[in-house]
CSV table of C-alpha atoms and ligand atoms in Angstrom, one decimal:
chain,number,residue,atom,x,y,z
A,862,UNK,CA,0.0,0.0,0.0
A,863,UNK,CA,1.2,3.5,-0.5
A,864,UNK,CA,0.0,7.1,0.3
A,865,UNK,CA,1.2,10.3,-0.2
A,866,UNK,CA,5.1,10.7,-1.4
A,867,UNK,CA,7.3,11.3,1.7
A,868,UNK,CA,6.4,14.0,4.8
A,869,UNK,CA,4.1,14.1,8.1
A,870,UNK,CA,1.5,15.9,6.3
A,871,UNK,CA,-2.0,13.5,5.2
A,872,UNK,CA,-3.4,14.1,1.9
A,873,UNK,CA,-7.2,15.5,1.9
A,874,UNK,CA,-9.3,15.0,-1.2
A,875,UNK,CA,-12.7,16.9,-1.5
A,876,UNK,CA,-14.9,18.3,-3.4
A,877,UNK,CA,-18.8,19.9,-4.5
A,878,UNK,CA,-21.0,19.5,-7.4
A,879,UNK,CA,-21.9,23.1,-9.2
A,880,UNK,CA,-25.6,22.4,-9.8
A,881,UNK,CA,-26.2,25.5,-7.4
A,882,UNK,CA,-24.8,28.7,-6.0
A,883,UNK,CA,-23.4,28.3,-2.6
A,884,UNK,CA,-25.2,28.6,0.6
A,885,UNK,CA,-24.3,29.2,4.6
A,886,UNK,CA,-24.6,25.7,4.8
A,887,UNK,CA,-21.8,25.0,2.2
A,888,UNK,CA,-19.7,27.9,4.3
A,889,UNK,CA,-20.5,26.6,7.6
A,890,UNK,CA,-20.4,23.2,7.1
A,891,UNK,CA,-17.5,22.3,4.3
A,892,UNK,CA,-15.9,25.6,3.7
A,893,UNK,CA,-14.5,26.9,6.9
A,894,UNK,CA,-13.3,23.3,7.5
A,895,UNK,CA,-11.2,23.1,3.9
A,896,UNK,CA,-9.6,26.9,5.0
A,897,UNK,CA,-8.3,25.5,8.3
A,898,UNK,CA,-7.0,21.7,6.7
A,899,UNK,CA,-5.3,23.6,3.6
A,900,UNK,CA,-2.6,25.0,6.2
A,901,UNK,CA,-2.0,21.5,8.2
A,902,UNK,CA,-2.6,19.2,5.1
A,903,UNK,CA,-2.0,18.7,1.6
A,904,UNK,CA,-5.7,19.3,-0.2
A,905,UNK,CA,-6.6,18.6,-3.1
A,906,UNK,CA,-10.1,20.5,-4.0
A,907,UNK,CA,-11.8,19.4,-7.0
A,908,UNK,CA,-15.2,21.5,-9.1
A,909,UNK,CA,-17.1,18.1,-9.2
A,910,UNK,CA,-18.6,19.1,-13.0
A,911,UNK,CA,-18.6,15.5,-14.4
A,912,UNK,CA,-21.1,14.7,-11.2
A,913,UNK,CA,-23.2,17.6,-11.9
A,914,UNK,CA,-24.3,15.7,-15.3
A,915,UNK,CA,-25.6,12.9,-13.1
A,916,UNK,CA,-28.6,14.4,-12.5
A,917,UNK,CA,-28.6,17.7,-15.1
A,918,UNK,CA,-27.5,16.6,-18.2
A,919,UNK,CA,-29.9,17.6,-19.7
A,920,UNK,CA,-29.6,21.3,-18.2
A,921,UNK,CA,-26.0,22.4,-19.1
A,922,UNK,CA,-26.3,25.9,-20.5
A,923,UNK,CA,-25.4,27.2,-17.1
A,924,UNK,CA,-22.6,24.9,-16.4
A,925,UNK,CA,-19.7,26.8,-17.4
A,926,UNK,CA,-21.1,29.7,-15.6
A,927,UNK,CA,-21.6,27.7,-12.1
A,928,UNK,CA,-18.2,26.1,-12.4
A,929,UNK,CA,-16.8,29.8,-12.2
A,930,UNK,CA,-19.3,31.1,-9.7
A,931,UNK,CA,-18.3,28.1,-7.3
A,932,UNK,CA,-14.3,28.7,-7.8
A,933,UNK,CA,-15.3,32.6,-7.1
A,934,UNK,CA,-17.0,31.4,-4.2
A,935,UNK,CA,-14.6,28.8,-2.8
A,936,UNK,CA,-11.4,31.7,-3.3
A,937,UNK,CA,-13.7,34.6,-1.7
A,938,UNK,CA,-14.1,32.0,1.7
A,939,UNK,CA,-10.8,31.8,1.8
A,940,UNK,CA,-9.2,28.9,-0.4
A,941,UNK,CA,-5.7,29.7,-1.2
A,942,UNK,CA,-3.7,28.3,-4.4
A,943,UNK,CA,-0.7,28.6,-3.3
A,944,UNK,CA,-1.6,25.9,-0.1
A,945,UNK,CA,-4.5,23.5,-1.9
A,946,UNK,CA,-4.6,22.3,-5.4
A,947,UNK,CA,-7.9,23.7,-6.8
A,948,UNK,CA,-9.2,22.4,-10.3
A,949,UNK,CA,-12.0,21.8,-12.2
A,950,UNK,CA,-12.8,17.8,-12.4
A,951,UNK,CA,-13.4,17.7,-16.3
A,952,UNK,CA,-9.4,19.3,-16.8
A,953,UNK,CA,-8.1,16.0,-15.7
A,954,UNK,CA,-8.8,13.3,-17.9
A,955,UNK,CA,-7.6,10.5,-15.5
A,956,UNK,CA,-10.8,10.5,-13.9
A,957,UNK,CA,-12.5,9.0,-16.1
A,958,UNK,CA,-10.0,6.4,-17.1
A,959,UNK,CA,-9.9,5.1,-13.4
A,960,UNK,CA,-14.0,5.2,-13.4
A,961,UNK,CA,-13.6,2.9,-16.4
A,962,UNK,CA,-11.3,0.4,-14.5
A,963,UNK,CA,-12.5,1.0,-11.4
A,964,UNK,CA,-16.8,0.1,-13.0
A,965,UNK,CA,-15.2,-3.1,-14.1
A,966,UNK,CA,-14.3,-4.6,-10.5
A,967,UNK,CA,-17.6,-2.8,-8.8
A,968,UNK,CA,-20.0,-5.6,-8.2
A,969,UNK,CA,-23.7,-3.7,-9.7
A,970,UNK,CA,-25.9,-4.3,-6.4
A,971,UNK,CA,-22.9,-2.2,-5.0
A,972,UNK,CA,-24.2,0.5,-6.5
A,973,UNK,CA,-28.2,-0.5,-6.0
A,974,UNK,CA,-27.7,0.0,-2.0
A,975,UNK,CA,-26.6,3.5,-2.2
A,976,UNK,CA,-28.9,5.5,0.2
A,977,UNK,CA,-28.0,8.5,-2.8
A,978,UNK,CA,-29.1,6.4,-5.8
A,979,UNK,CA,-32.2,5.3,-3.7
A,980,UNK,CA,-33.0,9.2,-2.6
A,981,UNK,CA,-32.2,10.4,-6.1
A,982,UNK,CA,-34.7,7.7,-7.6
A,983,UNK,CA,-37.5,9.0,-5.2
A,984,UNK,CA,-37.4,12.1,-7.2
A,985,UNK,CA,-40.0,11.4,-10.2
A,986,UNK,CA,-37.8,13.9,-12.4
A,987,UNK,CA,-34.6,12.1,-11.7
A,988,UNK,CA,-35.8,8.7,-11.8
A,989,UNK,CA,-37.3,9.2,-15.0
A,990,UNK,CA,-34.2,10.6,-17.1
A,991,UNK,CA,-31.7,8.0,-14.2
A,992,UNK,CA,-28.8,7.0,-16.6
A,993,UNK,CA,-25.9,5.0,-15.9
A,994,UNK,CA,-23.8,7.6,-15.0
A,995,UNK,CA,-26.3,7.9,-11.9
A,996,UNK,CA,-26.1,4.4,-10.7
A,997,UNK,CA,-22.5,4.3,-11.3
A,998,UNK,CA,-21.7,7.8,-9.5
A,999,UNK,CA,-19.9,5.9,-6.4
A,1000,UNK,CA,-17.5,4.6,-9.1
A,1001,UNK,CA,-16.4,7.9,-10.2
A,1002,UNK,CA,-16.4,9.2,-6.6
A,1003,UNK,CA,-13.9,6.5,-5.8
A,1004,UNK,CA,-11.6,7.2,-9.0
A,1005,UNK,CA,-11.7,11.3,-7.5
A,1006,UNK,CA,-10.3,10.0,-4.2
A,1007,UNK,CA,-8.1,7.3,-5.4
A,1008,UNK,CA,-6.3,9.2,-8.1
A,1009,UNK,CA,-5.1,11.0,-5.3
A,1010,UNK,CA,-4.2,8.4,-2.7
A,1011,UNK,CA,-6.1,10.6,-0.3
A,1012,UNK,CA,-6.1,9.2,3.5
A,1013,UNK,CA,-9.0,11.8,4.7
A,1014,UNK,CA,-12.0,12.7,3.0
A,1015,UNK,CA,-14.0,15.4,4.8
A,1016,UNK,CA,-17.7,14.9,4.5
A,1017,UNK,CA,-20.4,15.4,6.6
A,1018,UNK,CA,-22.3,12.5,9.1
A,1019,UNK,CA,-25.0,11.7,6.6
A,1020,UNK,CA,-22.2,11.1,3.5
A,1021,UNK,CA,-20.0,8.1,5.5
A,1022,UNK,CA,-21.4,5.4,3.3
A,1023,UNK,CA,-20.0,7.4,0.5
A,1024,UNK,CA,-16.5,6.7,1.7
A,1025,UNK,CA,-17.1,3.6,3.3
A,1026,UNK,CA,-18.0,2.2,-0.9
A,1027,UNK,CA,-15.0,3.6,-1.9
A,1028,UNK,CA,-13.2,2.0,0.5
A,1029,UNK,CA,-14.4,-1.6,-0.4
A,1030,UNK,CA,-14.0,-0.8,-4.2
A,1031,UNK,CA,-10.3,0.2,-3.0
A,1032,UNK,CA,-10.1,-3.1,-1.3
A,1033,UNK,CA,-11.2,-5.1,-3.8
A,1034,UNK,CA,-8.9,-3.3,-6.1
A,1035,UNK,CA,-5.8,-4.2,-4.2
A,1036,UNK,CA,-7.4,-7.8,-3.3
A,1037,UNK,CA,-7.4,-8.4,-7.3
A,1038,UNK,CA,-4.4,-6.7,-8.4
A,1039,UNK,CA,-2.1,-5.9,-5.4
A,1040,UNK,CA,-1.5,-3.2,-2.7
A,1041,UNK,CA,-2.3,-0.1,-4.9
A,1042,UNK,CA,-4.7,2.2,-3.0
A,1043,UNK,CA,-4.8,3.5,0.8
A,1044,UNK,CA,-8.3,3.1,1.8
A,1045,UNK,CA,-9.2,6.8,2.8
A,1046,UNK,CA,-11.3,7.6,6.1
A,1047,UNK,CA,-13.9,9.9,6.4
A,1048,UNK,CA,-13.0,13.1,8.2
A,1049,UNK,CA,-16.4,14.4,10.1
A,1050,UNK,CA,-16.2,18.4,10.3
A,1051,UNK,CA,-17.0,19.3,13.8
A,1052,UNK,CA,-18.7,22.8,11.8
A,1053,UNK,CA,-22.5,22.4,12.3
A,1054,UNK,CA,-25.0,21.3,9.5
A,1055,UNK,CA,-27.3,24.3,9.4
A,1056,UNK,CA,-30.5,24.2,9.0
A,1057,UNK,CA,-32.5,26.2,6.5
A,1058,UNK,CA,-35.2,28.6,6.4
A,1059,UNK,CA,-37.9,25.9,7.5
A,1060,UNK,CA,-35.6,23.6,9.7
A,1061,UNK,CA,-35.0,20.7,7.7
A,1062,UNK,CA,-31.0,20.9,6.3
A,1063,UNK,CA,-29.9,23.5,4.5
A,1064,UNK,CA,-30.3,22.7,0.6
A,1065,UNK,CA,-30.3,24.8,-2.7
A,1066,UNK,CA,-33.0,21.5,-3.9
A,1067,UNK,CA,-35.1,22.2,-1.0
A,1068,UNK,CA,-35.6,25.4,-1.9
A,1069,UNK,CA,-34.9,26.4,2.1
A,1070,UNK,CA,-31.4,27.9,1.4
A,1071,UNK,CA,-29.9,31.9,2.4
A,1072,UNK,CA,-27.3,31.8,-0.3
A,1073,UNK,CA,-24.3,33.5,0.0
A,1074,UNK,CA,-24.4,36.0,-3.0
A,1075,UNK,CA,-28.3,37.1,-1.5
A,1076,UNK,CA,-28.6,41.0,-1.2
A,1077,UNK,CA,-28.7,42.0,2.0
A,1078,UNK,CA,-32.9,42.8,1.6
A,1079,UNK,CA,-33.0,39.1,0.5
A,1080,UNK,CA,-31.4,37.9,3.7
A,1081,UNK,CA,-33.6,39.8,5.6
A,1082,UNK,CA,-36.3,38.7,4.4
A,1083,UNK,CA,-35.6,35.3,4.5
A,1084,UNK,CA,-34.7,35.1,8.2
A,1085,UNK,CA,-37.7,37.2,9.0
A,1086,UNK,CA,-40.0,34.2,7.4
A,1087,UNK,CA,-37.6,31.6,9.0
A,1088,UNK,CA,-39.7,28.6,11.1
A,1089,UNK,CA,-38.8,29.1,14.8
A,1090,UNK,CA,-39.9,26.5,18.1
A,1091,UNK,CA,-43.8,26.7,17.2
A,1092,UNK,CA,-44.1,26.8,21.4
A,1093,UNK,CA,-43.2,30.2,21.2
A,1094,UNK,CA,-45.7,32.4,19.7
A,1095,UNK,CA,-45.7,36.0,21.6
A,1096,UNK,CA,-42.9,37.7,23.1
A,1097,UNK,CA,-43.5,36.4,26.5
A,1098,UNK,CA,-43.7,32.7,25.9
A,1099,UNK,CA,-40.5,30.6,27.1
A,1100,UNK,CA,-39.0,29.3,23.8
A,1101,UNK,CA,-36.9,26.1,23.5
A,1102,UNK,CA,-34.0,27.6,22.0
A,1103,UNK,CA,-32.5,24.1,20.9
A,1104,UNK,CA,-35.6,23.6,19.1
A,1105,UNK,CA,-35.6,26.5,16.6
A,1106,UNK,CA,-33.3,27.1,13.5
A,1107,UNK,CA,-32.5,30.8,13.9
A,1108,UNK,CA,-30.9,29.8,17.5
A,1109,UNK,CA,-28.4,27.0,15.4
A,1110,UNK,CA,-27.7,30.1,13.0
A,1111,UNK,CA,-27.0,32.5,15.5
A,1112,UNK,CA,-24.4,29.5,16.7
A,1113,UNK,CA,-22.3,30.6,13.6
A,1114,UNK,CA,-23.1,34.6,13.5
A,1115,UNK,CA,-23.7,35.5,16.8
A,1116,UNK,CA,-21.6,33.4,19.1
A,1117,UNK,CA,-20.4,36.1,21.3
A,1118,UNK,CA,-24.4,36.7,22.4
A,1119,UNK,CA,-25.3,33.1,22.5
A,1120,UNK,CA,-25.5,32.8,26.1
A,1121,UNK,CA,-28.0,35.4,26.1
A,1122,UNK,CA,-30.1,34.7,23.3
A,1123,UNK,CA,-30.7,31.2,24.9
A,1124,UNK,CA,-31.6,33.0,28.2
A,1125,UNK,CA,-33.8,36.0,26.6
A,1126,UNK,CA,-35.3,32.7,24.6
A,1127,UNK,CA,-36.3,30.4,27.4
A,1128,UNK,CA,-37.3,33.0,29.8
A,1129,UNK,CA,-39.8,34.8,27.3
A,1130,UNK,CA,-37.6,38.1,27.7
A,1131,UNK,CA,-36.6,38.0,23.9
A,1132,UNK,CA,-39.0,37.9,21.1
A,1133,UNK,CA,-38.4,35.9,18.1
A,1134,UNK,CA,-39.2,39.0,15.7
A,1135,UNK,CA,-36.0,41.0,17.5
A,1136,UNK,CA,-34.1,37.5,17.8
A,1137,UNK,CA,-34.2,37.6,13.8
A,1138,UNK,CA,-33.4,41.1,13.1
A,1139,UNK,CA,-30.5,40.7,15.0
A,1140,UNK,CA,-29.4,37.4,13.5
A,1141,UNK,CA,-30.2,38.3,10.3
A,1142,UNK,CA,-27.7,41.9,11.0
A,1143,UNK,CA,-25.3,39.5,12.2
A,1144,UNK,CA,-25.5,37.3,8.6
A,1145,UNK,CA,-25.1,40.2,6.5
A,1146,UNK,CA,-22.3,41.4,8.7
A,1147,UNK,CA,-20.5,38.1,8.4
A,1148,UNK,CA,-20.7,37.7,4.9
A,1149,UNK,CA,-19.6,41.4,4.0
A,1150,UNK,CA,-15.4,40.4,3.9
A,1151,UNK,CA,-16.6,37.9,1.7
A,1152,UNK,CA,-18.6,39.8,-0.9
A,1153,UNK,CA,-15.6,42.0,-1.2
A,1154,UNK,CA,-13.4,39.7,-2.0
A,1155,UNK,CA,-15.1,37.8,-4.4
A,1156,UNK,CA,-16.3,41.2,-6.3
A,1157,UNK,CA,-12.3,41.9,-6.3
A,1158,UNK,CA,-11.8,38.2,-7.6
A,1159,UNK,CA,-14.9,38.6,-10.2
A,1160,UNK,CA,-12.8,41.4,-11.2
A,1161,UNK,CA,-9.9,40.0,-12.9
A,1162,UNK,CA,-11.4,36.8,-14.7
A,1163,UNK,CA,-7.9,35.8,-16.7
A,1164,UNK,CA,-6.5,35.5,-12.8
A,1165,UNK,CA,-9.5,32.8,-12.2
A,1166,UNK,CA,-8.3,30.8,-15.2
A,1167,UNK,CA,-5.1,30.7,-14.2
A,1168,UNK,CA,-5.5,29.6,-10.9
A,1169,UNK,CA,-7.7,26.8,-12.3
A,1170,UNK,CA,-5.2,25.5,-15.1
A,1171,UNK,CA,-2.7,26.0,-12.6
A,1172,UNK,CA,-4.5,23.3,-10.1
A,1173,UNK,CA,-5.4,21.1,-13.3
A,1174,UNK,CA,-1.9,21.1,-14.2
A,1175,UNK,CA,-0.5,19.8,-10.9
A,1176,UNK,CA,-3.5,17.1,-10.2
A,1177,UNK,CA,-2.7,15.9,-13.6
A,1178,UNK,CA,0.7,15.2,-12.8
A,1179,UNK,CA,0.1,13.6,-9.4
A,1180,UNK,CA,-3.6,11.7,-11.3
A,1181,UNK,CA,-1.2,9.9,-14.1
A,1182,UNK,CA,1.0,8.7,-11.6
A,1183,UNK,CA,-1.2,7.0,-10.1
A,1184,UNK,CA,-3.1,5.5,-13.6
A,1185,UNK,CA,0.4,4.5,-14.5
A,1186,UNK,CA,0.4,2.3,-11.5
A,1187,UNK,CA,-3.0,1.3,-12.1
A,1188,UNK,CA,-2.5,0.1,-15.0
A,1189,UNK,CA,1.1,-1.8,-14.5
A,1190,UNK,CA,-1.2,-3.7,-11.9
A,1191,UNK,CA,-3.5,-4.8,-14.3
A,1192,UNK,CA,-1.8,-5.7,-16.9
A,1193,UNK,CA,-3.0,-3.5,-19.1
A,1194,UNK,CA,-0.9,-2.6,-22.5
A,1195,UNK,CA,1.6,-0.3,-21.8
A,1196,UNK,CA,1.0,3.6,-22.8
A,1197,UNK,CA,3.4,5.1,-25.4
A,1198,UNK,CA,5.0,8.1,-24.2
B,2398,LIG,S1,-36.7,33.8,20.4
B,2398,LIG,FE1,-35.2,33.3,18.8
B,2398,LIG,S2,-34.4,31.3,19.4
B,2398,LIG,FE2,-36.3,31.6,20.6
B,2398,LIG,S3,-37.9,30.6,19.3
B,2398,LIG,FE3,-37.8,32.8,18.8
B,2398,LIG,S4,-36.5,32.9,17.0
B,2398,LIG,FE4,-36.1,31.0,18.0
């Protein structure tokens, strides 16, 4: 088995599917994480665009454009290309040579227990169009982790069966063919899941999502309509702070109060019309460093591009190391060079 060439430091694979623009649930949850690992690890982050056909093929005039709003947005938050490889999946070819070998050693029902698949299919409009590249998504997860010989991949709680497939693919790889792949572990951020504007988790598909380009009016607005603990109805009632969404925002915007706001909450002292106003100050507040950035990076488009090619060019070098191996332990027909 071997990992990352030489050095202390682990090597972190992640990345995010641009179907969407980004939300505080991307920032809280992912984001902030990647910004602290990219100074203690060696990170790879990839633009997941190959997995955004999965389930939008048929969608694709935006594509181009959400691939650059998401680098835009993962630069402004505080990525840095000069510590983390950043690149769009599509620039590197070897992914979907190793999906290929990798589909041909993945056993099909596999793929059939996925909890995503299963999910995806409960969607009428997915299920009906569901091609292959849907069921075999896993597959081309693993090949993103593997090309790297990542030993952490940092995913939330409800994605450890993700990591745990490409594990056994992984496993089964180097049972067949010999010690070729570290089996990566999930690394769980300890950065809360937020929940959106009507409790359930934060998600551009369930339409529940404060985005992280929203106007500041459009923040406001949202918050103001957001579901709090239906116990407390007038100012006066004792709330159950726990209980209510805008208290597990104001966990990431208003820490410094938090003490408070539970008090003000359970006593009845605080009402839940002031506990949003403030909260929703507090979120416009916290994104403001942000928005400047990333209107200074929107700016200077050419600098984008460069940065991108720039992290295609060094995942390519590290991604056909790794096929080489792959396919010297298959037996494949060796590549002219
Ligand atoms: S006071 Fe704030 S934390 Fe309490 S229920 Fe109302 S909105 Fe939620």
């Amino acid at each position: 088995m071997w990992g990352p060439p030489g050095g202390e430091k682990r090597r972190i694979l992640s990345g995010m599917r641009p179907t969407a623009r980004l939300h505080l649930g991307n920032l809280e949850g992912a984001l902030r994480l990647w910004t602290e690992l990219q100074h203690e690890q060696e990170c790879f982050f990839l633009i997941a665009d190959w997995h955004a056909l999965t389930t939008g093929y048929q969608h694709t005039d935006r594509h181009r454009a959400l691939v650059r709003e998401m680098a835009l947005d993962w630069l402004a938050a505080g990525l840095d290309p000069k510590a983390s490889v950043i690149f769009v999946q599509s620039d590197v070819p070897a992914h979907a040579e190793l999906a290929l070998l990798l589909s041909m050693i993945t056993p099909v029902p596999w793929l059939e227990r996925s909890v995503t698949y299963k999910e995806w299919l409960s969607e009428p409009e997915v299920a009906r169009a569901a091609g292959l590249g849907l069921l075999g998504y896993p597959v081309l997860q693993a090949a993103d982790i593997l090309l790297y010989r990542a030993t952490e991949v940092p995913v939330g709680k409800d994605q450890s069966q993700h990591i745990e497939m490409t594990r056994d693919i992984a496993g089964r790889f180097n049972h067949l063919f010999g010690e070729v792949f570290p089996e990566p572990e999930a690394r769980h951020s300890e950065h809360p899941i937020l929940p959106g504007t009507d409790g359930r988790k934060m998600s551009a598909t369930q339409g529940n999502a404060i985005y992280l380009g929203d106007p500041a009016g459009v923040i406001e607005r949202k918050v103001s309509s957001m579901f709090t603990d239906p116990a407390k109805v007038y100012k006066g009632d004792k709330g159950h702070p726990e209980r209510c969404p805008v208290f597990a925002l104001h966990g990431c915007y208003t820490r410094a109060r938090l003490a408070e706001i539970r008090d003000g909450c359970s006593s009845g002292a605080l009402g839940c019309v002031e506990c949003k106003t403030e909260l929703a100050g507090a979120v416009v507040a916290g994104l403001a460093p942000f928005r400047r950035r990333r209107e200074a990076l929107a700016a200077d488009p050419g600098a984008l591009e460069d940065i991108l090619e720039d992290g295609a060019r060094k995942a390519r070098g590290v991604s056909e190391e790794t096929l080489a191996r792959v396919r010297d332990a298959m037996g494949l027909w060796p590549r002219a060079t």
